[in-house]
mmCIF file of C-alpha atoms in Angstrom:
data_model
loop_
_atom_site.group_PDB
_atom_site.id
_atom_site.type_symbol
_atom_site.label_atom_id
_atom_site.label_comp_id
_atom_site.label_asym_id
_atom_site.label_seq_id
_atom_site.Cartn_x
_atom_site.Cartn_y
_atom_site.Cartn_z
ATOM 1 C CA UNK S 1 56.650 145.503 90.814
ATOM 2 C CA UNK S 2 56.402 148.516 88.833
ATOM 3 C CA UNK S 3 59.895 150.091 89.525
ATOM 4 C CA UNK S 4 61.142 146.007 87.124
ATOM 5 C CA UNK S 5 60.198 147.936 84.283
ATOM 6 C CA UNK S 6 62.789 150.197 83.241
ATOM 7 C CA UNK S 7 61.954 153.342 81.320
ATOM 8 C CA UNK S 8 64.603 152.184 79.042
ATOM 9 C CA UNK S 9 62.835 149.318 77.828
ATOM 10 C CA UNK S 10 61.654 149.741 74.280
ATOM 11 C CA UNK S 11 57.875 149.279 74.284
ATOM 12 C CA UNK S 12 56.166 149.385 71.009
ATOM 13 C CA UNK S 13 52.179 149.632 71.975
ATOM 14 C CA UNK S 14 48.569 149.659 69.257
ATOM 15 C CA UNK S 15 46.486 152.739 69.323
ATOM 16 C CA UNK S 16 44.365 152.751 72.397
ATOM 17 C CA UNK S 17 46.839 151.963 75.227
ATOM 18 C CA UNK S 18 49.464 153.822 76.604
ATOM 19 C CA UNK S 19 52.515 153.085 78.391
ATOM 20 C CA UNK S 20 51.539 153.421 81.925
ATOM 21 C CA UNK S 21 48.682 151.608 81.726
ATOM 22 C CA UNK S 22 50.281 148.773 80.330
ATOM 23 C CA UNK S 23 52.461 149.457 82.742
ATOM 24 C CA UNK S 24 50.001 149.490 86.263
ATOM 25 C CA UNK S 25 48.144 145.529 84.166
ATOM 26 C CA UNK S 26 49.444 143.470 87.036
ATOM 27 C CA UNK S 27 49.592 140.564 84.546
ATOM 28 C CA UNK S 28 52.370 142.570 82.851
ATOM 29 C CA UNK S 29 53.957 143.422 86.046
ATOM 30 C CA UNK S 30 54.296 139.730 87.636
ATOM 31 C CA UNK S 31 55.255 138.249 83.936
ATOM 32 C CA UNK S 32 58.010 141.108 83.875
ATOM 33 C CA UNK S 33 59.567 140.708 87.356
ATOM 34 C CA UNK S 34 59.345 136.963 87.009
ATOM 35 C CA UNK S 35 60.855 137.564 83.588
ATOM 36 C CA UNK S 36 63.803 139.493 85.052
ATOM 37 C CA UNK S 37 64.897 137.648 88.106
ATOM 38 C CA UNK S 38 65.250 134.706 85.965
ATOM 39 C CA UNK S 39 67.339 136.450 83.798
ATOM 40 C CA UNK S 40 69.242 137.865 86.753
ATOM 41 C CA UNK S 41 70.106 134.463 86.929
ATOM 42 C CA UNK S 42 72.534 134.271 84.740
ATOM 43 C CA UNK S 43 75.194 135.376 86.691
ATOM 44 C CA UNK S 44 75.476 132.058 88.542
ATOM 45 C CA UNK S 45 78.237 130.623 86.726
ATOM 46 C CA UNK S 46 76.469 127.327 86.988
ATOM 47 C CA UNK S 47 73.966 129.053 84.584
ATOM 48 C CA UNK S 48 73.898 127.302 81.263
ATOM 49 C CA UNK S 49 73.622 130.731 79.693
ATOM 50 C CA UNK S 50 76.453 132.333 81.969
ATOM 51 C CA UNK S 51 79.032 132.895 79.370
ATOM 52 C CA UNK S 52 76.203 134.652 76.806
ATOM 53 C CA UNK S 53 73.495 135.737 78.903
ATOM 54 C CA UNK S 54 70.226 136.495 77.481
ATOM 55 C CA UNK S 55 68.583 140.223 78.201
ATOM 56 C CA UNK S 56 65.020 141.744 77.157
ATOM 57 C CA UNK S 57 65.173 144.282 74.811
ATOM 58 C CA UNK S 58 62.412 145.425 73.654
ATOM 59 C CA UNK S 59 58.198 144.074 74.091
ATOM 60 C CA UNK S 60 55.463 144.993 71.205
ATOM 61 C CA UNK S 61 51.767 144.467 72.561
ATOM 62 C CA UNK S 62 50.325 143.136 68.953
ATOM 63 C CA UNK S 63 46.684 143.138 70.399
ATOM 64 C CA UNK S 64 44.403 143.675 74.121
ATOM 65 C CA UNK S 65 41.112 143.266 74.913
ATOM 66 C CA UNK S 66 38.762 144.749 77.589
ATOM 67 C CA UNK S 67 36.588 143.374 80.096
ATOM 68 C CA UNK S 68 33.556 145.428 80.703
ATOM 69 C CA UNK S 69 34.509 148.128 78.146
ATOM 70 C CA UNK S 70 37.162 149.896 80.422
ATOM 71 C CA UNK S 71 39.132 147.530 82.552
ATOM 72 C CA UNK S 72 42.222 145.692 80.430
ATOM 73 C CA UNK S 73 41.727 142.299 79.868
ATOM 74 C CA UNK S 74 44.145 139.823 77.911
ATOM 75 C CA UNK S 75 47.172 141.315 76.484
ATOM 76 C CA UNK S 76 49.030 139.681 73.684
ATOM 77 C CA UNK S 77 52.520 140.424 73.338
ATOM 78 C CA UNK S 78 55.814 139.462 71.352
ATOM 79 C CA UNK S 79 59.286 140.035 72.959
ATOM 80 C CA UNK S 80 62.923 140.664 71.806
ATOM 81 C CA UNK S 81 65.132 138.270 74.259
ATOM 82 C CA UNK S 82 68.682 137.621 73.003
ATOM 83 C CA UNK S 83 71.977 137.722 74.019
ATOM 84 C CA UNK S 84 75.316 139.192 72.259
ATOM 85 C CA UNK S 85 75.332 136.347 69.710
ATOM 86 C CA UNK S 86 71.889 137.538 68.654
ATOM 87 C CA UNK S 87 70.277 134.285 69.350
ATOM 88 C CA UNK S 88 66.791 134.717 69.969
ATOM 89 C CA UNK S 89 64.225 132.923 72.344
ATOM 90 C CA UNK S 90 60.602 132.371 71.383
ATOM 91 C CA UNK S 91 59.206 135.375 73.291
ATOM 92 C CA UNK S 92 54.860 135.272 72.181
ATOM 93 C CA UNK S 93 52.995 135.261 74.785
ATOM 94 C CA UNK S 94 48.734 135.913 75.660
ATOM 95 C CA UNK S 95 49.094 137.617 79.114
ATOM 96 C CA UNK S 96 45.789 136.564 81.167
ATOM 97 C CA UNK S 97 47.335 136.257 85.015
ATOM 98 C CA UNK S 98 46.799 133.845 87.739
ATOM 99 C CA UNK S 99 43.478 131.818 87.892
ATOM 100 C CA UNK S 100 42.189 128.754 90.642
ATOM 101 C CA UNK S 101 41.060 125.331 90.194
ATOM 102 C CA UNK S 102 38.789 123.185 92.588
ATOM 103 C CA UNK S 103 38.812 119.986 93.351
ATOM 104 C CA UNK S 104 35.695 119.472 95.505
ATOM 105 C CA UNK S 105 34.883 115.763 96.839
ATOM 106 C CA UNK S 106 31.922 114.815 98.145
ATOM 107 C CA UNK S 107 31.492 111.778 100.948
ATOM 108 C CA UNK S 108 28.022 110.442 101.484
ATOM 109 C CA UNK S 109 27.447 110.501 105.170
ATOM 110 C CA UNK S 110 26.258 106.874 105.456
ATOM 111 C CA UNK S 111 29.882 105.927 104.994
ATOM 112 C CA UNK S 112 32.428 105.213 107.517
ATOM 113 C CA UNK S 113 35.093 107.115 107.256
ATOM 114 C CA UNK S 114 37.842 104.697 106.642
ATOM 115 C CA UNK S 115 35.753 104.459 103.362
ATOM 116 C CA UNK S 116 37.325 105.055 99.885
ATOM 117 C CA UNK S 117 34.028 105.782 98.068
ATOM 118 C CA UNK S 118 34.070 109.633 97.167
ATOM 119 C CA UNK S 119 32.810 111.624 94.261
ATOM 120 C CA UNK S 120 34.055 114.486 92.254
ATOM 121 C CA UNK S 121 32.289 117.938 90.997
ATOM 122 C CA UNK S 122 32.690 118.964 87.032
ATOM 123 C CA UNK S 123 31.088 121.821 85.433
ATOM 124 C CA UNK S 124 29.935 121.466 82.187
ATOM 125 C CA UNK S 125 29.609 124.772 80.115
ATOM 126 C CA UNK S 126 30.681 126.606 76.705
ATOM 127 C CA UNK S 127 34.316 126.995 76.396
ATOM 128 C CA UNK S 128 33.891 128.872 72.341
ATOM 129 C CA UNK S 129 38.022 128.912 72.861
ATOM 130 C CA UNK S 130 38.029 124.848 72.743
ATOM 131 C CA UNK S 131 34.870 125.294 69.874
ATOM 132 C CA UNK S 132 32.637 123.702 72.654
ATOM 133 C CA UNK S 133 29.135 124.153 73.895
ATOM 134 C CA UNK S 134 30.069 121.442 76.566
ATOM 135 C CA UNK S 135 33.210 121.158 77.850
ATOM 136 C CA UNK S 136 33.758 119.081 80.681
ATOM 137 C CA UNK S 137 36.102 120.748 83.426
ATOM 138 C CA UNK S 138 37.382 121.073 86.955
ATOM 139 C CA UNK S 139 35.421 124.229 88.739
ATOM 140 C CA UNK S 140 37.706 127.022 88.166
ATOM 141 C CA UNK S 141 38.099 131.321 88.225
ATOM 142 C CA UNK S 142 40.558 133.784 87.133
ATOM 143 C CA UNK S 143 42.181 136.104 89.973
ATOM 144 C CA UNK S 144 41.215 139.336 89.850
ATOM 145 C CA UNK S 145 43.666 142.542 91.063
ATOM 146 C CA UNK S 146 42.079 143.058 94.274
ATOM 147 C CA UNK S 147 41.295 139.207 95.396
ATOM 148 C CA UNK S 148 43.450 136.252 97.149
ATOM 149 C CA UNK S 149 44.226 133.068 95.883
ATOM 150 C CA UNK S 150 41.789 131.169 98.279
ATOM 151 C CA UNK S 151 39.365 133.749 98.085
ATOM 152 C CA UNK S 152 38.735 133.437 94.156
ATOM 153 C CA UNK S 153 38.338 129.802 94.978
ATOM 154 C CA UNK S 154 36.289 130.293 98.275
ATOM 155 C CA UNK S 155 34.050 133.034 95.892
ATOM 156 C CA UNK S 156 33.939 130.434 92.507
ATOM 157 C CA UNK S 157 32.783 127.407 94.365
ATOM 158 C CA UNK S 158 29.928 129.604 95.595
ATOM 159 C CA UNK S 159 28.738 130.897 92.225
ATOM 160 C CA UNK S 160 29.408 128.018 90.197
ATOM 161 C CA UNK S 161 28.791 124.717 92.786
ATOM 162 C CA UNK S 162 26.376 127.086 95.240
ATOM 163 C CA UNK S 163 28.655 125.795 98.154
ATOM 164 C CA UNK S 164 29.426 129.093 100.810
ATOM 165 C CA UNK S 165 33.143 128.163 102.881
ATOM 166 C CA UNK S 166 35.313 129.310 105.114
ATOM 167 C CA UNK S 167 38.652 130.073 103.138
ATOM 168 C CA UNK S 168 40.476 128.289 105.758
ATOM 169 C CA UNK S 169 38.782 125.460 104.625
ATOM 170 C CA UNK S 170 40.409 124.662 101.683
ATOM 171 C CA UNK S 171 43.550 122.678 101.325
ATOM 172 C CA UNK S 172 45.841 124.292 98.916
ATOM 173 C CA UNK S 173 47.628 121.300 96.553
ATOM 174 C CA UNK S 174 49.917 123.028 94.738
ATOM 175 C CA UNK S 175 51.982 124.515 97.382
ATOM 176 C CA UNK S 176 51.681 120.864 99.536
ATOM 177 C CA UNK S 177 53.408 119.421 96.427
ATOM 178 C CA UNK S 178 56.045 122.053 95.690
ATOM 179 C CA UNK S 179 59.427 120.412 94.606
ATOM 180 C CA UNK S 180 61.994 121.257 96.738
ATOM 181 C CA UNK S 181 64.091 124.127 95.198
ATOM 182 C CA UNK S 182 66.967 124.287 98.227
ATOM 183 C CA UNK S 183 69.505 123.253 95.516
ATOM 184 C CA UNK S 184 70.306 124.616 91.996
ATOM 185 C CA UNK S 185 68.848 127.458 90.215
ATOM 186 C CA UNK S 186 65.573 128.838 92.069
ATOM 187 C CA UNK S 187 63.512 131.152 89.716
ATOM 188 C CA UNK S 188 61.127 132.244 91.952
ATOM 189 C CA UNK S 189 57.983 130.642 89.949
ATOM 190 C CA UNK S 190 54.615 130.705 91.467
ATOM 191 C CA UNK S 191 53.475 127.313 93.513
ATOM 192 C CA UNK S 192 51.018 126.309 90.265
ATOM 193 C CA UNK S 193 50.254 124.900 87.630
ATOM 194 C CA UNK S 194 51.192 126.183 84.319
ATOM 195 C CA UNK S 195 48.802 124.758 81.188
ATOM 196 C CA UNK S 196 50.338 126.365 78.324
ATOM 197 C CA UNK S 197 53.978 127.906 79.145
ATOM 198 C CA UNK S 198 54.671 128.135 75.920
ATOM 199 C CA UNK S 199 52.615 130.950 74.963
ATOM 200 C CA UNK S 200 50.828 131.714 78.078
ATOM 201 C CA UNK S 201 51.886 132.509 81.780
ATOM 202 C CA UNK S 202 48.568 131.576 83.151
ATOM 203 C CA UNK S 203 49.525 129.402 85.990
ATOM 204 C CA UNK S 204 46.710 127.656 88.176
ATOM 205 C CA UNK S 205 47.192 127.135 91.545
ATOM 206 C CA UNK S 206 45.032 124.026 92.457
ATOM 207 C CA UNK S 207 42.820 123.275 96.032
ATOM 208 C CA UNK S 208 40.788 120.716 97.359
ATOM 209 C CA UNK S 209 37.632 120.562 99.490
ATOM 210 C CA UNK S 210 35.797 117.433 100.990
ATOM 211 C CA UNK S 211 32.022 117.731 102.283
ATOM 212 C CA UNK S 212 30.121 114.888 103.430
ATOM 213 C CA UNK S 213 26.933 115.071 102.478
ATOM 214 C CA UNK S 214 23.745 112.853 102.093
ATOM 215 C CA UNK S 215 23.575 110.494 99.734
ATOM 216 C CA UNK S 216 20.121 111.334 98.123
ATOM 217 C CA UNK S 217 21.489 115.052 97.716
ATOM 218 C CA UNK S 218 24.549 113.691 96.608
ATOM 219 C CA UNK S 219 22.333 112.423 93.245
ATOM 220 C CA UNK S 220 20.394 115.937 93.480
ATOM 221 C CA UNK S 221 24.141 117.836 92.246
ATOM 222 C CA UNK S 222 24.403 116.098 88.991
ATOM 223 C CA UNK S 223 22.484 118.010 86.471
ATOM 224 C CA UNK S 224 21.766 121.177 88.547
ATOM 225 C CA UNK S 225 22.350 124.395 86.234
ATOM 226 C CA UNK S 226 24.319 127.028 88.103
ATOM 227 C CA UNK S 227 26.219 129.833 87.499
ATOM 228 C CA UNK S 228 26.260 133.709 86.736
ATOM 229 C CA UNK S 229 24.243 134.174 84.297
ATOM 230 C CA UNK S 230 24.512 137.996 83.799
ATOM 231 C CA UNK S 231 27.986 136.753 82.953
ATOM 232 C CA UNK S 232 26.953 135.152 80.474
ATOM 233 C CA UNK S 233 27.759 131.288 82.573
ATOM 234 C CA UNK S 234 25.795 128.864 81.849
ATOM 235 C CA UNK S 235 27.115 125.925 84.219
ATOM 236 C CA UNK S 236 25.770 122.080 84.748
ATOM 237 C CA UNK S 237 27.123 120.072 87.295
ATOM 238 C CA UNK S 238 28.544 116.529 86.281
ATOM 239 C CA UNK S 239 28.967 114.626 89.640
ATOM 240 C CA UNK S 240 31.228 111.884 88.737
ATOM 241 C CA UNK S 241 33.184 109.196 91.198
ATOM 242 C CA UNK S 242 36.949 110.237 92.335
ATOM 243 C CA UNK S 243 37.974 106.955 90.433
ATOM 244 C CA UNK S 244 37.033 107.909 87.237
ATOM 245 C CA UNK S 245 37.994 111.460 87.604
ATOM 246 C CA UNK S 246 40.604 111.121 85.454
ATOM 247 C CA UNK S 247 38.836 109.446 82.057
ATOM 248 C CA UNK S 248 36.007 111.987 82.695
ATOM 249 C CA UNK S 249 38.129 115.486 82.519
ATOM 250 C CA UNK S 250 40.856 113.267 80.535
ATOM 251 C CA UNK S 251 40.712 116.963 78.126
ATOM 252 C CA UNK S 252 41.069 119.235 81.205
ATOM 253 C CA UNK S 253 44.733 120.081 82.731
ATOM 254 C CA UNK S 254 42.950 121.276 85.966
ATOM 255 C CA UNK S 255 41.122 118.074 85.931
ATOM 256 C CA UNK S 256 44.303 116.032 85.280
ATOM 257 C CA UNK S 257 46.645 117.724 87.914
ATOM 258 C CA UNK S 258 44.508 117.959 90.730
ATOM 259 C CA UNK S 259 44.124 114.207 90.311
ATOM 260 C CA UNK S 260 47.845 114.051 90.050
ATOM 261 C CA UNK S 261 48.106 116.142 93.219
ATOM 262 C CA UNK S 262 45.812 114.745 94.944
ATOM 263 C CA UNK S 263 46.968 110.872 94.495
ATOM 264 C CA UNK S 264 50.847 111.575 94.854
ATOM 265 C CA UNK S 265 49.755 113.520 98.403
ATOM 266 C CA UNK S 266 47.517 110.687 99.574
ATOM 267 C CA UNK S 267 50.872 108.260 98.655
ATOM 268 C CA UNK S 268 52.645 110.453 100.952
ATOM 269 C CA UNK S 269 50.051 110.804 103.671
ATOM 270 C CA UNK S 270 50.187 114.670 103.370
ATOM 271 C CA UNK S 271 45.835 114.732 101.943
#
């Protein structure tokens, strides 16, 4: 993606990171490419903004942070996108990449299975962002440079639910739901979810996994403190029932679209 970032592009960067390495942040890179083909766009004289087209001109990083000293992190950014008019678009933006949510459901094995009766797996842990020592949430991981989509969900539901899968395991939501994009003006956006678009391009890309399981260990989850904690995780499990799913993580967006997901799939016999 590297070679969507021309050299001409004005890039104003803070003391203590240079150009390529903003440059090689694969955060940066998707953001930029996605960025440009939608702005490529434009040509399509069914574009809105056909006649004055838009164009980047110039990004200033205003701030980064580091994860383990040495590897970059989060990058926050402002950006100069206008056309010949010079309008401007808002253009602020935290730069954090691509990140997984789980919805795990659990079936007690004394049921048969044309049963309803299923139950859901929170975490509850310290989110200091929200100002919370216990924020209720879906199970969920950031995607690192090196991993796959299923395997950062395949590798969180191990350290944070203790549950070792098979990748192939896992049903992918998001891209089971994806709107059909055969007609009109396809951008090319990832098959997720996208919390905060207007100031951040994380985008969450949302799976589900069932396990039946006894019903005695199904009481055993809630309450059982996992995590990394050399991380600095400190997780507790909040088993709650796939009915009341969505009152219970009613102040997560993970929590919220999976049950979306997962109800307009089951209308459609797809889940």
């Amino acid at each position: 993606m590297s070679e969507s970032i021309p050299d001409s592009l004005t890039l104003n960067l803070p003391e203590g990171l240079g150009r390529d390495e903003l440059k090689s942040f694969k955060p940066f890179q998707s953001w930029i490419s996605t960025l440009n083909n939608s702005l490529s766009l434009q040509s399509q004289t069914t574009h809105p903004f056909h006649s004055d087209p838009y164009a980047l001109r110039s990004v200033t990083v205003q701030s980064f942070d580091r994860f383990g000293g040495s590897r970059l992190g989060f990058v926050k950014l402002s950006a100069t996108v206008s056309n010949s008019a010079s309008e401007a678009l808002p253009a602020a933006a935290l730069l954090r990449g691509p990140s997984v949510a789980m919805l795990v459901m659990l079936i007690p094995d004394d049921l048969p299975a044309s049963s309803d009766e299923r139950y859901a797996v929170l975490t509850v842990q310290p989110r200091v962002p929200a100002g919370s020592l216990g924020f209720v949430e879906l199970p969920a991981g950031m995607v690192d440079d090196a991993g796959s989509f299923k395997g950062a969900a395949a590798k969180e539901m191990e350290e944070e639910l203790g549950i070792t899968i098979q990748e192939d395991e896992l049903v992918c939501l998001s891209e089971l739901a994806a709107p059909s994009e055969t007609e009109g003006i396809n951008e090319g956006l990832p098959q997720a979810m996208y919390p905060s678009a207007g100031g951040c391009d994380e985008h969450i890309t949302i799976y589900s996994y069932e396990r039946r399981i006894p019903r005695d260990q199904l009481r055993e989850w809630s309450g059982r403190l996992t995590g990394l904690r050399d991380h600095g995780e400190k997780i507790t499990l909040k088993v709650v029932p796939m009915k009341d799913l969505w009152r219970e993580g009613a102040r997560d967006a993970k929590a919220l679209a999976a049950v979306a997901l997962w109800e307009g799939l089951r209308r459609e016999g797809k889940v």
